[in-house]
mmCIF file of C-alpha atoms in Angstrom:
data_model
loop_
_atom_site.group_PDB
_atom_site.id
_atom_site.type_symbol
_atom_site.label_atom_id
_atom_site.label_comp_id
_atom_site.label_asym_id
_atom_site.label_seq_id
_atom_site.Cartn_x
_atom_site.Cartn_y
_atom_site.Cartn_z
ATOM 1 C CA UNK N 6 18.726 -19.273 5.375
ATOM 2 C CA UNK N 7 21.495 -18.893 2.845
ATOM 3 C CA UNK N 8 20.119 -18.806 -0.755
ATOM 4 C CA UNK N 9 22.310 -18.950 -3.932
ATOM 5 C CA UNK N 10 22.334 -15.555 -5.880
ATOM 6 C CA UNK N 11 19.755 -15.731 -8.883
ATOM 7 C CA UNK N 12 20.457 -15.996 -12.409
ATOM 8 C CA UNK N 13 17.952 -13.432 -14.334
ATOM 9 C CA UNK N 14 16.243 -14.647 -17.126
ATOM 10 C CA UNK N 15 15.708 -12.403 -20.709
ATOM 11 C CA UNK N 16 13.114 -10.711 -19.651
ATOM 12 C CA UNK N 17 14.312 -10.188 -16.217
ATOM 13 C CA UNK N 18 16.762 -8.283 -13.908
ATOM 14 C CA UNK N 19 18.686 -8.973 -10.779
ATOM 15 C CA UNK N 20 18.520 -6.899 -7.935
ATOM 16 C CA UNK N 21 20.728 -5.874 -4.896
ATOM 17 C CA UNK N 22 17.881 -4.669 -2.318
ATOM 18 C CA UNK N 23 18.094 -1.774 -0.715
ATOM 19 C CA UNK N 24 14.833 -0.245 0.753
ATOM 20 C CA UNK N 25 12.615 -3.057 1.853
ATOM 21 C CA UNK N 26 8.884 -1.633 3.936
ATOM 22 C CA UNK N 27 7.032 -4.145 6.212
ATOM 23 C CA UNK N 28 3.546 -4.561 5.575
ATOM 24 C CA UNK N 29 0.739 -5.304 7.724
ATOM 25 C CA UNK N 30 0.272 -8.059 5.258
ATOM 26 C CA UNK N 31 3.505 -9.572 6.064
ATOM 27 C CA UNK N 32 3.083 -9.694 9.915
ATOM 28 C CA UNK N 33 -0.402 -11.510 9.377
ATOM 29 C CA UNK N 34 1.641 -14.153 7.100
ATOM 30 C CA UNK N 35 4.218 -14.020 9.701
ATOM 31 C CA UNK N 36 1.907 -14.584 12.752
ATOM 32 C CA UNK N 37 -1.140 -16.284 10.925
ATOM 33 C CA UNK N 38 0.218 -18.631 7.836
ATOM 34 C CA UNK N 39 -2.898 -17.060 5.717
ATOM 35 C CA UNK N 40 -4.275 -14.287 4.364
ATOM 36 C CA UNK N 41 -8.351 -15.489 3.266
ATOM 37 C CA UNK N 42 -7.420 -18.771 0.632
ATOM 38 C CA UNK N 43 -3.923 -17.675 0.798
ATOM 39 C CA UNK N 44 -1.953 -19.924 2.443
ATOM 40 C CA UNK N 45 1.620 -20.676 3.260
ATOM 41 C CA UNK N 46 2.737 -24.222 2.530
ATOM 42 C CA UNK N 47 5.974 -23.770 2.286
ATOM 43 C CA UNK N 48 9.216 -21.282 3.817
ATOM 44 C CA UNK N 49 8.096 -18.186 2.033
ATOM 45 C CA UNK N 50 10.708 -14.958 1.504
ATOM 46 C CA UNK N 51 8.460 -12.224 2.864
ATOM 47 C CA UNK N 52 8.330 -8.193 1.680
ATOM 48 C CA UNK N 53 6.556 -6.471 -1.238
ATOM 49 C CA UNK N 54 7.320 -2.616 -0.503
ATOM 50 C CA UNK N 55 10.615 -2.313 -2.259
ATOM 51 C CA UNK N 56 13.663 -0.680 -4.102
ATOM 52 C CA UNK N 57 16.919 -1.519 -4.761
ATOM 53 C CA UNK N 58 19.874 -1.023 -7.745
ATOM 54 C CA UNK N 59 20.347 -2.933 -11.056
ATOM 55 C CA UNK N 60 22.997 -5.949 -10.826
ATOM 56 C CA UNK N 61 22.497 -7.366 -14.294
ATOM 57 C CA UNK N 62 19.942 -7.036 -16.822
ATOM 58 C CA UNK N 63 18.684 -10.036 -18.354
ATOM 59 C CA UNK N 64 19.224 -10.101 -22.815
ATOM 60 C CA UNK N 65 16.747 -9.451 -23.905
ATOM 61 C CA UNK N 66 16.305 -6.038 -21.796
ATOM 62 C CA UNK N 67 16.801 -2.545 -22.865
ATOM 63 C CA UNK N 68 15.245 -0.050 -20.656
ATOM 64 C CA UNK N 69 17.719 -0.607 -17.839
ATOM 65 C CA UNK N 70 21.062 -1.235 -17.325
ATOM 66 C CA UNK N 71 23.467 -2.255 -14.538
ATOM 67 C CA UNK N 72 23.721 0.776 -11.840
ATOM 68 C CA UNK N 73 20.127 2.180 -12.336
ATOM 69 C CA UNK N 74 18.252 2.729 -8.899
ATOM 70 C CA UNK N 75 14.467 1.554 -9.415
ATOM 71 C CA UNK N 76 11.358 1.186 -7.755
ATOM 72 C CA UNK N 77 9.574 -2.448 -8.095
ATOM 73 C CA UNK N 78 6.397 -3.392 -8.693
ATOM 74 C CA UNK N 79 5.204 -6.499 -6.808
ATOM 75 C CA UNK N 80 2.686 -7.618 -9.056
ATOM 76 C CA UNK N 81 3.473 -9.164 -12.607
ATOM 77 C CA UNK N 82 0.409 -11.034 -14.688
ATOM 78 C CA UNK N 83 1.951 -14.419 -15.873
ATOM 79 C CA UNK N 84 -0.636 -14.633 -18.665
ATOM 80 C CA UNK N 85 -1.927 -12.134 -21.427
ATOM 81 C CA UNK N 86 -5.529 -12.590 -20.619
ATOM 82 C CA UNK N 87 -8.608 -9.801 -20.741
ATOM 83 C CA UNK N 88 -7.656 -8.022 -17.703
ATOM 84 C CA UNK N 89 -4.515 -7.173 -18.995
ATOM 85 C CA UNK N 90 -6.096 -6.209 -22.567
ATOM 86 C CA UNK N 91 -8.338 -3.988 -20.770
ATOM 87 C CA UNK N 92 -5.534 -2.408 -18.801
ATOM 88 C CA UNK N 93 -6.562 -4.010 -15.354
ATOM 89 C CA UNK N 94 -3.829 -6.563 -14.589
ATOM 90 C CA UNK N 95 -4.291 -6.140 -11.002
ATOM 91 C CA UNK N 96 -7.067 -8.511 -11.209
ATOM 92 C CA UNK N 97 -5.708 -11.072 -13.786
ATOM 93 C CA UNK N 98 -5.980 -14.858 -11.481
ATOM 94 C CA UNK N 99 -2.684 -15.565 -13.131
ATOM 95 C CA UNK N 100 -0.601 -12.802 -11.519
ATOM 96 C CA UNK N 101 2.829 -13.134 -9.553
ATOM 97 C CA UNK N 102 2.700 -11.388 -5.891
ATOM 98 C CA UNK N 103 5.877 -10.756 -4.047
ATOM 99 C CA UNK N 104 5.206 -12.513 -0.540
ATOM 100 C CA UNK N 105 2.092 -13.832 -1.271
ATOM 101 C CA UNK N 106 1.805 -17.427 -1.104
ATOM 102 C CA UNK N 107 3.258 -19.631 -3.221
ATOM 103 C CA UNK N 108 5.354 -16.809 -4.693
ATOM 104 C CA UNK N 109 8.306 -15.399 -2.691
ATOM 105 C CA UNK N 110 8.862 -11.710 -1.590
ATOM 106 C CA UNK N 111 12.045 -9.266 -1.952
ATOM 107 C CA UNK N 112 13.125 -8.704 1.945
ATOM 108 C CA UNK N 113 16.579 -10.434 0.725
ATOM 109 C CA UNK N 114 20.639 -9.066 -0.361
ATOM 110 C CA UNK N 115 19.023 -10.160 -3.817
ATOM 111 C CA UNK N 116 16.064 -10.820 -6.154
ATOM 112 C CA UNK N 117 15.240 -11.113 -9.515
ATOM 113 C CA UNK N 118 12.156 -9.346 -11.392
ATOM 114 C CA UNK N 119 10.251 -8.674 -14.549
ATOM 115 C CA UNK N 120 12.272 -5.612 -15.871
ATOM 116 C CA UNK N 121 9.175 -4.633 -17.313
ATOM 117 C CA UNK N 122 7.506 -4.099 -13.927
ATOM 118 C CA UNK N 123 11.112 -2.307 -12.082
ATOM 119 C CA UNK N 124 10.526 1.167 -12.928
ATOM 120 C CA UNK N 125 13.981 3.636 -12.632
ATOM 121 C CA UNK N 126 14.046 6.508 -9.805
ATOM 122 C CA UNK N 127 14.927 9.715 -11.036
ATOM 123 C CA UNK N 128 17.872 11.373 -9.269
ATOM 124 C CA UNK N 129 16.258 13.321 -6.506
ATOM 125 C CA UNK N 130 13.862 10.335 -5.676
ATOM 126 C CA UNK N 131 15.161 8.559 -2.649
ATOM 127 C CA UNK N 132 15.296 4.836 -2.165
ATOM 128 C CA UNK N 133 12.763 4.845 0.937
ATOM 129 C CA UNK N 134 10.208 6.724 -1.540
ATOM 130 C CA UNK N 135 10.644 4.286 -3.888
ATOM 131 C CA UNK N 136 9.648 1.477 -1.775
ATOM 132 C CA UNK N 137 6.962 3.781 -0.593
ATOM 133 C CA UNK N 138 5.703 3.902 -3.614
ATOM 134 C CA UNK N 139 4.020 0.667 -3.292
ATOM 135 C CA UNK N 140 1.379 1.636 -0.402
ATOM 136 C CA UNK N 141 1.161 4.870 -2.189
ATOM 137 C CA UNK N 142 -0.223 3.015 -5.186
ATOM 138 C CA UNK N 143 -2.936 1.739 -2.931
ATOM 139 C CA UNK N 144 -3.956 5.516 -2.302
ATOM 140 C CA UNK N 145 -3.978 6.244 -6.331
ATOM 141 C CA UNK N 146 -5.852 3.356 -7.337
ATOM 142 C CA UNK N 147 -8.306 4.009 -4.107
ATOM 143 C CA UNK N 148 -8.847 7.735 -4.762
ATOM 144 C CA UNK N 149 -9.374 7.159 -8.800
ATOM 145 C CA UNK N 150 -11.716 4.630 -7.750
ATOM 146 C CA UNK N 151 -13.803 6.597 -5.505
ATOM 147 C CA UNK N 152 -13.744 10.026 -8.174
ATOM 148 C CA UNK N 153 -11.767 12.259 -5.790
ATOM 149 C CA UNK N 154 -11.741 15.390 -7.762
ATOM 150 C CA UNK N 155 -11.259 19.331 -7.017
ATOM 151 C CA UNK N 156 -13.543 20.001 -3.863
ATOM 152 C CA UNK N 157 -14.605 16.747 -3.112
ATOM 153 C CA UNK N 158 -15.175 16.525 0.656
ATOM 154 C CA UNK N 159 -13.385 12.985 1.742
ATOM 155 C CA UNK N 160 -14.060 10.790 4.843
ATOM 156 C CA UNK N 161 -10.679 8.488 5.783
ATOM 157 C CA UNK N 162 -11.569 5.680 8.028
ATOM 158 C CA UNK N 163 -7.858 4.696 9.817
ATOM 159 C CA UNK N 164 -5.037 6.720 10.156
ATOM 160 C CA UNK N 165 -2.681 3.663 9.806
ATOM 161 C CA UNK N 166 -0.336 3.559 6.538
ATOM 162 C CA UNK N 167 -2.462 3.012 4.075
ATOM 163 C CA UNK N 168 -5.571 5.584 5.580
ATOM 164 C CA UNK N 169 -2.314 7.932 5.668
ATOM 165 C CA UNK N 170 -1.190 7.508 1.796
ATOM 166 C CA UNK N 171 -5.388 7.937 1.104
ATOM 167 C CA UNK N 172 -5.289 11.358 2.805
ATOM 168 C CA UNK N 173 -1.779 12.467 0.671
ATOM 169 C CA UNK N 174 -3.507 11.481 -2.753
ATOM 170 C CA UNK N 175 -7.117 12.590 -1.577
ATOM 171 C CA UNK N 176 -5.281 16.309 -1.039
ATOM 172 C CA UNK N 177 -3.169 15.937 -4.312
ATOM 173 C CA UNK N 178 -6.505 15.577 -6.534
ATOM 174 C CA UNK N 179 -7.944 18.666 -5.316
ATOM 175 C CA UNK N 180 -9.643 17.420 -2.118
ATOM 176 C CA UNK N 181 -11.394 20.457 -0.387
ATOM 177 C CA UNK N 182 -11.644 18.688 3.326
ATOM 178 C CA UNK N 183 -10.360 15.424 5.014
ATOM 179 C CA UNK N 184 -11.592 14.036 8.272
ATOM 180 C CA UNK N 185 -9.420 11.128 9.094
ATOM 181 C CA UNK N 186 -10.794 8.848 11.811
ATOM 182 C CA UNK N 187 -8.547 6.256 14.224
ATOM 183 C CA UNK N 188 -8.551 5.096 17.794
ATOM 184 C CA UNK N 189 -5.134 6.589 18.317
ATOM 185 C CA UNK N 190 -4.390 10.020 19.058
ATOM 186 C CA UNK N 191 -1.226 9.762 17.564
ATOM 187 C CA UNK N 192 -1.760 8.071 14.482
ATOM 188 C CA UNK N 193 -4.219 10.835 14.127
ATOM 189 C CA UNK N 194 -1.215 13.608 14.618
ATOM 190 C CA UNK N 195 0.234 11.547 11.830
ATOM 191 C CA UNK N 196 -2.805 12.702 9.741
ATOM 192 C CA UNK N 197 -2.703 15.866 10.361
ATOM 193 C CA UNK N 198 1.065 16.348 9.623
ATOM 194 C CA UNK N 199 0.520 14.893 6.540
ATOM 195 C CA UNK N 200 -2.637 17.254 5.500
ATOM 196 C CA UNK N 201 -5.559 15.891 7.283
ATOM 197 C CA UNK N 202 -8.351 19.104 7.619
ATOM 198 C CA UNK N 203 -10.053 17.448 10.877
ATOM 199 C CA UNK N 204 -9.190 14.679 12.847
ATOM 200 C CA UNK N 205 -11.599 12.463 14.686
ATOM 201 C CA UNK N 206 -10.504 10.081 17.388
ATOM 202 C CA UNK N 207 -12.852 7.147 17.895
ATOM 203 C CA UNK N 208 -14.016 5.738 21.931
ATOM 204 C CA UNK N 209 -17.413 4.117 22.491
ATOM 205 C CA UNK N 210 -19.173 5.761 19.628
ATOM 206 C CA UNK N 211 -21.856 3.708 17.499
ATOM 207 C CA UNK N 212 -21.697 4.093 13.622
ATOM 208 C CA UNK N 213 -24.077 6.361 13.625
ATOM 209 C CA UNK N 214 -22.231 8.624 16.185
ATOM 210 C CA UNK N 215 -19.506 8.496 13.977
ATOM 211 C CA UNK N 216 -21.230 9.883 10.793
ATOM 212 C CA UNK N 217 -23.025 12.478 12.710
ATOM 213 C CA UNK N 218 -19.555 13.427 14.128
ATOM 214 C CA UNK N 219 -18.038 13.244 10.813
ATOM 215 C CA UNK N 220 -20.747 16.059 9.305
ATOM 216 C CA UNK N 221 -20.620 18.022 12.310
ATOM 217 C CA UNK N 222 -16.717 18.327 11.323
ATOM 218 C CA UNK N 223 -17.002 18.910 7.591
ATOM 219 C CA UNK N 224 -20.317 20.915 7.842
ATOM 220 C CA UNK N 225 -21.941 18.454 5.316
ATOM 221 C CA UNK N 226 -21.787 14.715 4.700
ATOM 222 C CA UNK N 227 -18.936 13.731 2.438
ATOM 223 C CA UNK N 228 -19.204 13.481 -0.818
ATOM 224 C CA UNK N 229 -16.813 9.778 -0.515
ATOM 225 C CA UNK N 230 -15.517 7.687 2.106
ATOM 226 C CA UNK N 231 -12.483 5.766 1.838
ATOM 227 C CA UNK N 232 -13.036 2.681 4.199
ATOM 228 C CA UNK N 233 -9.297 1.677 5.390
ATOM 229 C CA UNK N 234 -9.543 -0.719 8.729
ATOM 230 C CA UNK N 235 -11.730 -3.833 7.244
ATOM 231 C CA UNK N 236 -13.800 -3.263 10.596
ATOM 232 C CA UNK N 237 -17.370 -3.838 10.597
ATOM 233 C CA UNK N 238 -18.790 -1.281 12.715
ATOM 234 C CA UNK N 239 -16.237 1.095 10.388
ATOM 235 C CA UNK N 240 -17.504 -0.294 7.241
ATOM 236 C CA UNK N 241 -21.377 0.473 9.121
ATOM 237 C CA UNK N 242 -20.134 4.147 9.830
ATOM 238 C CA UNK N 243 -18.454 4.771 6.147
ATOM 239 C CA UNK N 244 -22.098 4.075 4.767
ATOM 240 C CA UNK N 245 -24.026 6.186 7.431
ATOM 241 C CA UNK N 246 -21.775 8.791 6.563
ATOM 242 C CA UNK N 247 -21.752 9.067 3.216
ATOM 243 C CA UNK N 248 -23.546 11.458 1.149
ATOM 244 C CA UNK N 249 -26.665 10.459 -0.972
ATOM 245 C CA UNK N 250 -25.320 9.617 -4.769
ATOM 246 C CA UNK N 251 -21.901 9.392 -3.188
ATOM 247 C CA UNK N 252 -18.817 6.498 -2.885
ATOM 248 C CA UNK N 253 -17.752 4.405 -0.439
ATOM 249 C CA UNK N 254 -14.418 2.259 -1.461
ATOM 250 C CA UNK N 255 -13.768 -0.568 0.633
ATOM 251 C CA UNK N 256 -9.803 -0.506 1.207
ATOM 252 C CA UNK N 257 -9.076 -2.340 4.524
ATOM 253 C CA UNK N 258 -9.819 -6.231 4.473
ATOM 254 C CA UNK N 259 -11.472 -7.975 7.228
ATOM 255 C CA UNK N 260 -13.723 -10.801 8.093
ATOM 256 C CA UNK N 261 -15.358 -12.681 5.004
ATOM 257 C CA UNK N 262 -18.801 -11.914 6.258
ATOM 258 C CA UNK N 263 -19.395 -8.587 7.516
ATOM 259 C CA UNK N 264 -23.222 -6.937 8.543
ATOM 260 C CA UNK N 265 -24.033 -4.171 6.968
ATOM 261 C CA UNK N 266 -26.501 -1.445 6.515
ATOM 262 C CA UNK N 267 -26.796 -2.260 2.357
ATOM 263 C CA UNK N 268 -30.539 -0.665 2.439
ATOM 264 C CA UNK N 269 -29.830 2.468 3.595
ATOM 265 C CA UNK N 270 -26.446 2.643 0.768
ATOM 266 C CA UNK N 271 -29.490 1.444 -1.620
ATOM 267 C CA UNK N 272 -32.025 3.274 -1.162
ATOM 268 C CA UNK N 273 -29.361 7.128 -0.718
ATOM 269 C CA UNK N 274 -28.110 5.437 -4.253
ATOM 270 C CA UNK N 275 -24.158 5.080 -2.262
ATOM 271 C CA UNK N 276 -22.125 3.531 -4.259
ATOM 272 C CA UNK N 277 -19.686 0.786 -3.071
ATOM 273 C CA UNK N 278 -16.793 0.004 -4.670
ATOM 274 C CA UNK N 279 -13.969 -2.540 -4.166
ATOM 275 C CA UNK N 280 -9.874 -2.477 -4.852
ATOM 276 C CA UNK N 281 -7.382 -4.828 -5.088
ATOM 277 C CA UNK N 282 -4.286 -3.723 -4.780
ATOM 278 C CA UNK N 283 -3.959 -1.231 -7.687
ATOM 279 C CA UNK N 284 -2.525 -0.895 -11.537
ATOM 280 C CA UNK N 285 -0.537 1.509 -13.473
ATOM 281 C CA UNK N 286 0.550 3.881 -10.508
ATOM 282 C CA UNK N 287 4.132 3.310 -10.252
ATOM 283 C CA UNK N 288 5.098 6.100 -13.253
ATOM 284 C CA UNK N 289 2.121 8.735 -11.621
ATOM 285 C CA UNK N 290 3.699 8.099 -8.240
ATOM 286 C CA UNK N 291 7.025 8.516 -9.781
ATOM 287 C CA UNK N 292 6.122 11.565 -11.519
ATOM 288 C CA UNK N 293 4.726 12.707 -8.178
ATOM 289 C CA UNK N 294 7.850 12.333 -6.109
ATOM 290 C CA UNK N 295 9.772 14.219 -8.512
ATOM 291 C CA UNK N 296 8.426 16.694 -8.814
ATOM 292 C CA UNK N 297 7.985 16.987 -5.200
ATOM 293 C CA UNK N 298 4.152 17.414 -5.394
ATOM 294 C CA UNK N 299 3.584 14.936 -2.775
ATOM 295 C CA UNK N 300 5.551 14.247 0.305
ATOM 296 C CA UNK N 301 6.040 10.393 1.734
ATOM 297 C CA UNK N 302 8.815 10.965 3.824
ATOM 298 C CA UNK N 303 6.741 11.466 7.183
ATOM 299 C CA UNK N 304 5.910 7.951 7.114
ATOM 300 C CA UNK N 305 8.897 6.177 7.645
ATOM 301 C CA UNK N 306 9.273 6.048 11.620
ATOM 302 C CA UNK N 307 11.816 3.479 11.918
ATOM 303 C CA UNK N 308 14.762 1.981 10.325
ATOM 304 C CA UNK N 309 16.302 -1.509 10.875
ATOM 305 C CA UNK N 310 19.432 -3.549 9.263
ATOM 306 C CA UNK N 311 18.122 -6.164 7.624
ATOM 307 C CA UNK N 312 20.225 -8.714 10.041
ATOM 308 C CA UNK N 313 17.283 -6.905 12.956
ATOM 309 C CA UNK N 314 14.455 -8.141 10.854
ATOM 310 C CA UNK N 315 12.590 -9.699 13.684
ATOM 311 C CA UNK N 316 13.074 -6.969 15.724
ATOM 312 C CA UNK N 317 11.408 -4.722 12.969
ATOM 313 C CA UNK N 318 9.042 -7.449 12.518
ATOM 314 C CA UNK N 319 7.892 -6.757 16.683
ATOM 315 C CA UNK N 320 7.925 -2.902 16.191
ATOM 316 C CA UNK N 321 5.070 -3.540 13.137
ATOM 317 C CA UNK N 322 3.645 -6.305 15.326
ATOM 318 C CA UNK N 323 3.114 -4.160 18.205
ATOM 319 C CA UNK N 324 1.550 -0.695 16.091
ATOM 320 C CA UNK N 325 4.907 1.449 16.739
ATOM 321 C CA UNK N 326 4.914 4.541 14.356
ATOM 322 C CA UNK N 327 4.233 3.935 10.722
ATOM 323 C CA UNK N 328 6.174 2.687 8.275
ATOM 324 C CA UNK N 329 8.915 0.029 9.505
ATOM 325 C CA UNK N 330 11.347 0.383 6.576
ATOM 326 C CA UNK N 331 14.524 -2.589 6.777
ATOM 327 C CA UNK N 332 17.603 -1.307 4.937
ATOM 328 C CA UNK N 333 18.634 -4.765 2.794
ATOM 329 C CA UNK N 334 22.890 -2.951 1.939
ATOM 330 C CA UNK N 335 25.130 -2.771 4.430
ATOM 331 C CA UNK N 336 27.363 -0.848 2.005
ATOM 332 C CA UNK N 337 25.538 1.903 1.770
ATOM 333 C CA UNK N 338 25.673 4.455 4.264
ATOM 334 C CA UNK N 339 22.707 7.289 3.319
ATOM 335 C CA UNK N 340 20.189 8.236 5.710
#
């Protein structure tokens, strides 16, 4: 479908698109039509993990300008309400969503945004980290959740993306030890080559195989456990495993209605906390990638033309590599 180029409002700016990930999100809209009360009534522009370069800046903004290369932000509160007054926007009911339902995504030539919410890459920040940046927010907002802090001992459940950006952060906060567990051997590999201390690949084992396994590893039950698949007999293990007085954050989403041990987390005083999505990460992941603290790269495994966006939509489908990344500019010719 051919759409006609937008016009940016005052507050807003127009973007040509450049770095555009796919999402497991995106392939469940694709394939399902919902996500939970989500639902897609209507053609929807999909894509949330992006970056692209300034077109033209709406008047009333003054932060950016025509040329600048910037990282965007998917989520913009329509509404001043308390969430935002207490800093936690993330959660406001109001909010726009790139590519989630009724509100169009940015896998397109070009798109408009809040300026305030497009945040500019420094020089020696690539495009493809600054659409990373997005499931690296998930990581931040995760890990300050959960408390990581120097010599905490951290429990990853999935090695897919977002497990993956949870072991990068976990490390960059002073982590002492990361076990990362997954069904796949490779996804594991993943883990370690991005600074997993153990890896821990999951057959037949009951939850409570999988906590004992996770000790044996770490010598000691970890301190936090960042839950990342939405599975149930996961969600089972991340409580088993965790340490009395400790955290378990509930990342990956799955069924509405899950069973769960919530005695045993009661009475060993484990905490259980939730995210959505995440809030004021973009200039900490920013500051990050400059300064070349952290390293993203390893995650993109695959790059498609936009006009092969099915086919990248497959490779995602069927659990190839990582991170699918679509390049949006046919002009541009960098790696």
């Amino acid at each position: 479908e051919t759409r006609p180029i937008p016009e940016p409002g005052p507050n807003e700016v127009l973007l040509r698109m450049h770095s555009v990930g796919i999402c497991g999100s995106d392939v469940h809209y694709w394939q399902h039509g919902r996500i939970g009360d989500f639902v897609v009534q209507n053609p929807m522009v999909l894509g949330h993990e992006a970056s692209g370069t300034v077109v033209k800046v709406g008047s009333g903004v003054t932060h950016l300008k025509p040329g600048d290369r910037v990282a965007i932000e998917p989520g913009v509160p329509r509404e001043m309400d308390e969430f935002c007054k207490t800093g936690r926007y993330n959660l406001s009911p109001t909010i726009f969503f790139c590519a989630t339902p009724p509100d169009d995504g940015n896998l397109c030539r070009y798109y408009k945004h809040s300026a305030s919410y497009c945040y500019k890459l420094p020089d020696n920040v690539t495009f493809e980290e600054g659409a990373l940046i997005e499931p690296l927010s998930v990581g931040i907002h995760a890990c300050k959740r959960a408390g990581v802090t120097l010599g905490s001992k951290v429990f990853v459940s999935g090695s897919g993306p977002i497990g993956l950006v949870n072991v990068i952060v976990a490390k960059m906060m002073g982590a002492a030890a990361v076990v990362v567990t997954d069904l796949s051997a490779s996804r594991l590999q993943k883990a370690k080559e991005v600074g997993a201390d153990f890896t821990i690949q999951v057959k037949n084992e009951t939850p409570q195989e999988v906590a004992s396994k996770v000790e044996g590893v770490l010598g000691c039950m970890p301190d936090i456990t960042v839950e990342c698949t939405g599975v149930q007999a996961c969600i089972q293990a991340g409580i088993y495993a965790t340490h009395s007085g400790g955290t378990l954050v509930l990342v990956g989403l799955g069924p509405e209605m899950v069973t769960v041990p919530i005695v045993n987390a009661a009475v060993r005083e484990v905490d259980i906390r939730g995210i959505f999505r995440y809030c004021n990460t973009w200039p900490v992941a920013i500051a990050l990638l400059a300064s070349k603290r952290i390293n993203v790269k390893p995650l993109v495994t695959h790059r498609f033309p936009l006009e092969k966006a099915l086919e990248a939509f497959e490779t995602t489908k069927r659990g190839e590599g990582v991170k699918v990344m679509l390049k949006c500019d046919p002009t541009d010719q960098s790696p």
